[in-house]
């Protein structure tokens, strides 16, 4: 959400931003009420969205100078539970032969709900950040088959992990980068 706001501020022509989430619906509740109520997160199948006190919320407030009226005009919030998310993954797979990860399913449902209430002729984008194979234990039982690991990901999984210990001194880091 915050990255989308940054992109919009840099000139990307975004007409409406949709904040889609799971049962950890802190932002949609704020957009509805104007009251930010942080709370412990609940565990869901879209676990990267399991956030009860979003760290980027302060950045969002700063972008909008803490003006709830402006924020709620720019951003719409939708939230979905695990049952809805699982059903969406299954329906998209059956109807479109496409495998969604749980997080993408949440975004997809939000886009569809928005479009059912706000028909628009412009392009619509659902941002997805993870391959469904990352959530195989959730997705595979829903679609009834194994998810094929893409070749690019396979090559990463077999590579030896490499790490280079270094100081937190920026000049040393810069020197290391320049000598690579």
PDB file of C-alpha atoms in Angstrom:
ATOM      1  CA  UNK A   1       0.000   0.000   0.000  1.00  0.00           C
ATOM      2  CA  UNK A   2       2.715   2.441   0.958  1.00  0.00           C
ATOM      3  CA  UNK A   3       4.797   1.586  -2.107  1.00  0.00           C
ATOM      4  CA  UNK A   4       1.725   2.231  -4.244  1.00  0.00           C
ATOM      5  CA  UNK A   5       1.270   5.625  -2.587  1.00  0.00           C
ATOM      6  CA  UNK A   6       4.925   6.442  -3.261  1.00  0.00           C
ATOM      7  CA  UNK A   7       4.521   5.438  -6.925  1.00  0.00           C
ATOM      8  CA  UNK A   8       1.426   7.624  -7.192  1.00  0.00           C
ATOM      9  CA  UNK A   9       3.291  10.549  -5.617  1.00  0.00           C
ATOM     10  CA  UNK A  10       6.076  10.074  -8.177  1.00  0.00           C
ATOM     11  CA  UNK A  11       3.598  10.394 -11.029  1.00  0.00           C
ATOM     12  CA  UNK A  12       2.172   6.936 -11.731  1.00  0.00           C
ATOM     13  CA  UNK A  13      -1.389   7.694 -12.870  1.00  0.00           C
ATOM     14  CA  UNK A  14      -3.330   5.762 -10.236  1.00  0.00           C
ATOM     15  CA  UNK A  15      -6.970   6.742  -9.891  1.00  0.00           C
ATOM     16  CA  UNK A  16      -7.949   4.596  -6.906  1.00  0.00           C
ATOM     17  CA  UNK A  17      -5.906   2.591  -4.438  1.00  0.00           C
ATOM     18  CA  UNK A  18      -7.411  -0.436  -2.782  1.00  0.00           C
ATOM     19  CA  UNK A  19      -6.103  -1.685   0.554  1.00  0.00           C
ATOM     20  CA  UNK A  20      -6.941  -5.388   0.570  1.00  0.00           C
ATOM     21  CA  UNK A  21      -6.324  -7.538   3.609  1.00  0.00           C
ATOM     22  CA  UNK A  22      -7.381 -10.600   5.541  1.00  0.00           C
ATOM     23  CA  UNK A  23      -9.025 -10.748   8.977  1.00  0.00           C
ATOM     24  CA  UNK A  24      -6.290  -8.392  10.201  1.00  0.00           C
ATOM     25  CA  UNK A  25      -8.373  -5.539   8.850  1.00  0.00           C
ATOM     26  CA  UNK A  26      -6.815  -2.645  10.742  1.00  0.00           C
ATOM     27  CA  UNK A  27      -6.497  -0.364   7.693  1.00  0.00           C
ATOM     28  CA  UNK A  28      -9.990  -1.011   6.255  1.00  0.00           C
ATOM     29  CA  UNK A  29     -11.447  -0.333   9.718  1.00  0.00           C
ATOM     30  CA  UNK A  30      -9.495   2.926   9.910  1.00  0.00           C
ATOM     31  CA  UNK A  31     -10.681   3.967   6.458  1.00  0.00           C
ATOM     32  CA  UNK A  32     -14.267   3.327   7.555  1.00  0.00           C
ATOM     33  CA  UNK A  33     -14.166   4.918  11.002  1.00  0.00           C
ATOM     34  CA  UNK A  34     -11.213   7.288  11.139  1.00  0.00           C
ATOM     35  CA  UNK A  35     -10.011   5.490  14.268  1.00  0.00           C
ATOM     36  CA  UNK A  36      -6.725   3.563  14.166  1.00  0.00           C
ATOM     37  CA  UNK A  37      -6.926   0.630  16.554  1.00  0.00           C
ATOM     38  CA  UNK A  38      -3.794  -1.519  16.629  1.00  0.00           C
ATOM     39  CA  UNK A  39      -4.241  -5.005  18.075  1.00  0.00           C
ATOM     40  CA  UNK A  40      -2.507  -8.379  18.117  1.00  0.00           C
ATOM     41  CA  UNK A  41      -2.605 -10.059  14.726  1.00  0.00           C
ATOM     42  CA  UNK A  42      -4.562 -13.212  14.028  1.00  0.00           C
ATOM     43  CA  UNK A  43      -3.104 -16.109  12.070  1.00  0.00           C
ATOM     44  CA  UNK A  44      -4.483 -16.641   8.544  1.00  0.00           C
ATOM     45  CA  UNK A  45      -3.590 -18.495   5.343  1.00  0.00           C
ATOM     46  CA  UNK A  46      -2.459 -15.161   3.859  1.00  0.00           C
ATOM     47  CA  UNK A  47       0.145 -14.860   6.598  1.00  0.00           C
ATOM     48  CA  UNK A  48       2.210 -11.997   5.173  1.00  0.00           C
ATOM     49  CA  UNK A  49      -0.883  -9.865   5.831  1.00  0.00           C
ATOM     50  CA  UNK A  50      -1.079 -10.982   9.470  1.00  0.00           C
ATOM     51  CA  UNK A  51      -0.296  -7.541  10.837  1.00  0.00           C
ATOM     52  CA  UNK A  52      -2.187  -5.979  13.715  1.00  0.00           C
ATOM     53  CA  UNK A  53      -0.085  -2.809  13.912  1.00  0.00           C
ATOM     54  CA  UNK A  54       1.194  -1.948  10.425  1.00  0.00           C
ATOM     55  CA  UNK A  55       4.594  -0.278  10.618  1.00  0.00           C
ATOM     56  CA  UNK A  56       3.962   1.718   7.435  1.00  0.00           C
ATOM     57  CA  UNK A  57       0.809   3.295   8.824  1.00  0.00           C
ATOM     58  CA  UNK A  58       2.828   6.251  10.160  1.00  0.00           C
ATOM     59  CA  UNK A  59       4.209   6.822   6.644  1.00  0.00           C
ATOM     60  CA  UNK A  60       0.700   6.778   5.195  1.00  0.00           C
ATOM     61  CA  UNK A  61      -0.432   9.300   7.792  1.00  0.00           C
ATOM     62  CA  UNK A  62       2.553  11.490   6.956  1.00  0.00           C
ATOM     63  CA  UNK A  63       1.833  11.368   3.218  1.00  0.00           C
ATOM     64  CA  UNK A  64      -1.685  12.634   3.944  1.00  0.00           C
ATOM     65  CA  UNK A  65      -0.751  15.049   6.742  1.00  0.00           C
ATOM     66  CA  UNK A  66      -2.976  12.987   9.099  1.00  0.00           C
ATOM     67  CA  UNK A  67      -6.092  14.005   7.143  1.00  0.00           C
ATOM     68  CA  UNK A  68      -8.555  11.097   7.359  1.00  0.00           C
ATOM     69  CA  UNK A  69     -11.020  12.796   4.993  1.00  0.00           C
ATOM     70  CA  UNK A  70      -8.436  12.871   2.215  1.00  0.00           C
ATOM     71  CA  UNK A  71      -7.140   9.372   2.967  1.00  0.00           C
ATOM     72  CA  UNK A  72     -10.599   7.780   2.837  1.00  0.00           C
ATOM     73  CA  UNK A  73     -11.289   9.507  -0.489  1.00  0.00           C
ATOM     74  CA  UNK A  74      -8.076   8.131  -2.027  1.00  0.00           C
ATOM     75  CA  UNK A  75      -7.965   4.628  -0.556  1.00  0.00           C
ATOM     76  CA  UNK A  76     -10.676   2.000  -0.292  1.00  0.00           C
ATOM     77  CA  UNK A  77     -10.337  -0.912   2.115  1.00  0.00           C
ATOM     78  CA  UNK A  78     -11.610  -4.454   1.712  1.00  0.00           C
ATOM     79  CA  UNK A  79     -11.017  -7.525   3.836  1.00  0.00           C
ATOM     80  CA  UNK A  80     -11.639 -11.240   3.428  1.00  0.00           C
ATOM     81  CA  UNK A  81     -11.487 -14.281   5.676  1.00  0.00           C
ATOM     82  CA  UNK A  82      -9.692 -17.579   5.057  1.00  0.00           C
ATOM     83  CA  UNK A  83     -12.810 -19.295   3.737  1.00  0.00           C
ATOM     84  CA  UNK A  84     -13.332 -16.587   1.104  1.00  0.00           C
ATOM     85  CA  UNK A  85      -9.629 -16.664   0.212  1.00  0.00           C
ATOM     86  CA  UNK A  86      -9.604 -20.448  -0.235  1.00  0.00           C
ATOM     87  CA  UNK A  87     -12.764 -20.329  -2.358  1.00  0.00           C
ATOM     88  CA  UNK A  88     -11.224 -17.622  -4.575  1.00  0.00           C
ATOM     89  CA  UNK A  89      -8.063 -19.691  -5.139  1.00  0.00           C
ATOM     90  CA  UNK A  90     -10.196 -22.666  -6.160  1.00  0.00           C
ATOM     91  CA  UNK A  91     -12.525 -20.685  -8.447  1.00  0.00           C
ATOM     92  CA  UNK A  92      -9.709 -18.887 -10.264  1.00  0.00           C
ATOM     93  CA  UNK A  93      -7.900 -22.186 -10.786  1.00  0.00           C
ATOM     94  CA  UNK A  94     -11.038 -23.924 -12.095  1.00  0.00           C
ATOM     95  CA  UNK A  95     -12.261 -21.030 -14.259  1.00  0.00           C
ATOM     96  CA  UNK A  96      -8.965 -19.595 -15.510  1.00  0.00           C
ATOM     97  CA  UNK A  97      -6.363 -22.350 -14.978  1.00  0.00           C
ATOM     98  CA  UNK A  98      -4.338 -19.850 -12.947  1.00  0.00           C
ATOM     99  CA  UNK A  99      -2.893 -20.471  -9.498  1.00  0.00           C
ATOM    100  CA  UNK A 100      -3.118 -17.593  -7.034  1.00  0.00           C
ATOM    101  CA  UNK A 101      -1.176 -17.383  -3.806  1.00  0.00           C
ATOM    102  CA  UNK A 102      -3.369 -16.525  -0.802  1.00  0.00           C
ATOM    103  CA  UNK A 103      -2.234 -12.892  -0.788  1.00  0.00           C
ATOM    104  CA  UNK A 104      -2.936 -12.401  -4.477  1.00  0.00           C
ATOM    105  CA  UNK A 105      -6.363 -13.982  -3.952  1.00  0.00           C
ATOM    106  CA  UNK A 106      -7.162 -11.303  -1.355  1.00  0.00           C
ATOM    107  CA  UNK A 107      -6.137  -8.552  -3.800  1.00  0.00           C
ATOM    108  CA  UNK A 108      -8.056 -10.185  -6.633  1.00  0.00           C
ATOM    109  CA  UNK A 109     -11.243 -10.348  -4.560  1.00  0.00           C
ATOM    110  CA  UNK A 110     -10.867  -6.693  -3.580  1.00  0.00           C
ATOM    111  CA  UNK A 111     -10.415  -5.622  -7.197  1.00  0.00           C
ATOM    112  CA  UNK A 112     -13.490  -7.585  -8.243  1.00  0.00           C
ATOM    113  CA  UNK A 113     -15.577  -6.153  -5.409  1.00  0.00           C
ATOM    114  CA  UNK A 114     -14.438  -2.646  -6.322  1.00  0.00           C
ATOM    115  CA  UNK A 115     -15.260  -3.200 -10.008  1.00  0.00           C
ATOM    116  CA  UNK A 116     -18.708  -4.580  -9.194  1.00  0.00           C
ATOM    117  CA  UNK A 117     -19.512  -1.312  -7.402  1.00  0.00           C
ATOM    118  CA  UNK A 118     -17.465   1.081  -9.548  1.00  0.00           C
ATOM    119  CA  UNK A 119     -17.410   0.013 -13.204  1.00  0.00           C
ATOM    120  CA  UNK A 120     -14.450   1.690 -14.852  1.00  0.00           C
ATOM    121  CA  UNK A 121     -12.996   1.517 -18.314  1.00  0.00           C
ATOM    122  CA  UNK A 122      -9.362   1.919 -17.290  1.00  0.00           C
ATOM    123  CA  UNK A 123      -6.841  -0.815 -16.615  1.00  0.00           C
ATOM    124  CA  UNK A 124      -6.848  -2.496 -13.236  1.00  0.00           C
ATOM    125  CA  UNK A 125      -3.850  -4.126 -11.617  1.00  0.00           C
ATOM    126  CA  UNK A 126      -3.549  -6.561  -8.733  1.00  0.00           C
ATOM    127  CA  UNK A 127      -0.041  -6.488  -7.327  1.00  0.00           C
ATOM    128  CA  UNK A 128       1.300  -9.904  -6.442  1.00  0.00           C
ATOM    129  CA  UNK A 129       4.603 -10.454  -4.697  1.00  0.00           C
ATOM    130  CA  UNK A 130       4.865 -14.201  -4.178  1.00  0.00           C
ATOM    131  CA  UNK A 131       4.741 -17.321  -6.298  1.00  0.00           C
ATOM    132  CA  UNK A 132       2.058 -19.773  -5.108  1.00  0.00           C
ATOM    133  CA  UNK A 133       4.698 -22.488  -4.635  1.00  0.00           C
ATOM    134  CA  UNK A 134       5.811 -20.543  -1.567  1.00  0.00           C
ATOM    135  CA  UNK A 135       2.423 -21.395  -0.031  1.00  0.00           C
ATOM    136  CA  UNK A 136       2.147 -24.931  -1.371  1.00  0.00           C
ATOM    137  CA  UNK A 137       0.898 -26.356   1.919  1.00  0.00           C
ATOM    138  CA  UNK A 138      -2.132 -24.046   1.644  1.00  0.00           C
ATOM    139  CA  UNK A 139      -2.686 -23.895  -2.115  1.00  0.00           C
ATOM    140  CA  UNK A 140      -2.016 -27.478  -3.260  1.00  0.00           C
ATOM    141  CA  UNK A 141      -4.890 -29.039  -1.264  1.00  0.00           C
ATOM    142  CA  UNK A 142      -7.222 -26.333  -2.596  1.00  0.00           C
ATOM    143  CA  UNK A 143      -6.424 -27.002  -6.250  1.00  0.00           C
ATOM    144  CA  UNK A 144      -5.901 -30.745  -5.873  1.00  0.00           C
ATOM    145  CA  UNK A 145      -2.451 -30.892  -7.399  1.00  0.00           C
ATOM    146  CA  UNK A 146       1.185 -30.082  -6.799  1.00  0.00           C
ATOM    147  CA  UNK A 147       2.469 -26.696  -7.888  1.00  0.00           C
ATOM    148  CA  UNK A 148       5.343 -26.898 -10.322  1.00  0.00           C
ATOM    149  CA  UNK A 149       8.436 -25.065  -9.162  1.00  0.00           C
ATOM    150  CA  UNK A 150       9.644 -22.700 -11.926  1.00  0.00           C
ATOM    151  CA  UNK A 151      13.151 -23.390 -13.252  1.00  0.00           C
ATOM    152  CA  UNK A 152      14.459 -20.020 -12.048  1.00  0.00           C
ATOM    153  CA  UNK A 153      13.303 -20.801  -8.522  1.00  0.00           C
ATOM    154  CA  UNK A 154      14.673 -24.369  -8.673  1.00  0.00           C
ATOM    155  CA  UNK A 155      18.109 -23.008  -9.506  1.00  0.00           C
ATOM    156  CA  UNK A 156      18.002 -20.744  -6.456  1.00  0.00           C
ATOM    157  CA  UNK A 157      16.921 -23.556  -4.150  1.00  0.00           C
ATOM    158  CA  UNK A 158      19.901 -25.750  -5.083  1.00  0.00           C
ATOM    159  CA  UNK A 159      22.521 -23.015  -4.807  1.00  0.00           C
ATOM    160  CA  UNK A 160      24.735 -22.819  -1.768  1.00  0.00           C
ATOM    161  CA  UNK A 161      23.791 -20.008   0.600  1.00  0.00           C
ATOM    162  CA  UNK A 162      26.423 -17.303   0.615  1.00  0.00           C
ATOM    163  CA  UNK A 163      26.907 -14.574   3.165  1.00  0.00           C
ATOM    164  CA  UNK A 164      29.726 -12.146   3.616  1.00  0.00           C
ATOM    165  CA  UNK A 165      30.310 -10.846   7.127  1.00  0.00           C
ATOM    166  CA  UNK A 166      31.099  -7.142   7.155  1.00  0.00           C
ATOM    167  CA  UNK A 167      31.032  -4.131   9.376  1.00  0.00           C
ATOM    168  CA  UNK A 168      28.082  -1.752   9.471  1.00  0.00           C
ATOM    169  CA  UNK A 169      30.433   1.058   8.450  1.00  0.00           C
ATOM    170  CA  UNK A 170      29.063   2.596   5.238  1.00  0.00           C
ATOM    171  CA  UNK A 171      32.458   3.539   3.798  1.00  0.00           C
ATOM    172  CA  UNK A 172      33.612  -0.087   4.108  1.00  0.00           C
ATOM    173  CA  UNK A 173      30.406  -1.295   2.480  1.00  0.00           C
ATOM    174  CA  UNK A 174      30.822   1.247  -0.336  1.00  0.00           C
ATOM    175  CA  UNK A 175      34.421   0.140  -0.868  1.00  0.00           C
ATOM    176  CA  UNK A 176      33.297  -3.498  -1.032  1.00  0.00           C
ATOM    177  CA  UNK A 177      30.622  -2.634  -3.634  1.00  0.00           C
ATOM    178  CA  UNK A 178      33.042  -0.654  -5.776  1.00  0.00           C
ATOM    179  CA  UNK A 179      35.536  -3.515  -5.782  1.00  0.00           C
ATOM    180  CA  UNK A 180      32.993  -6.130  -6.950  1.00  0.00           C
TER     181      UNK A 180
END
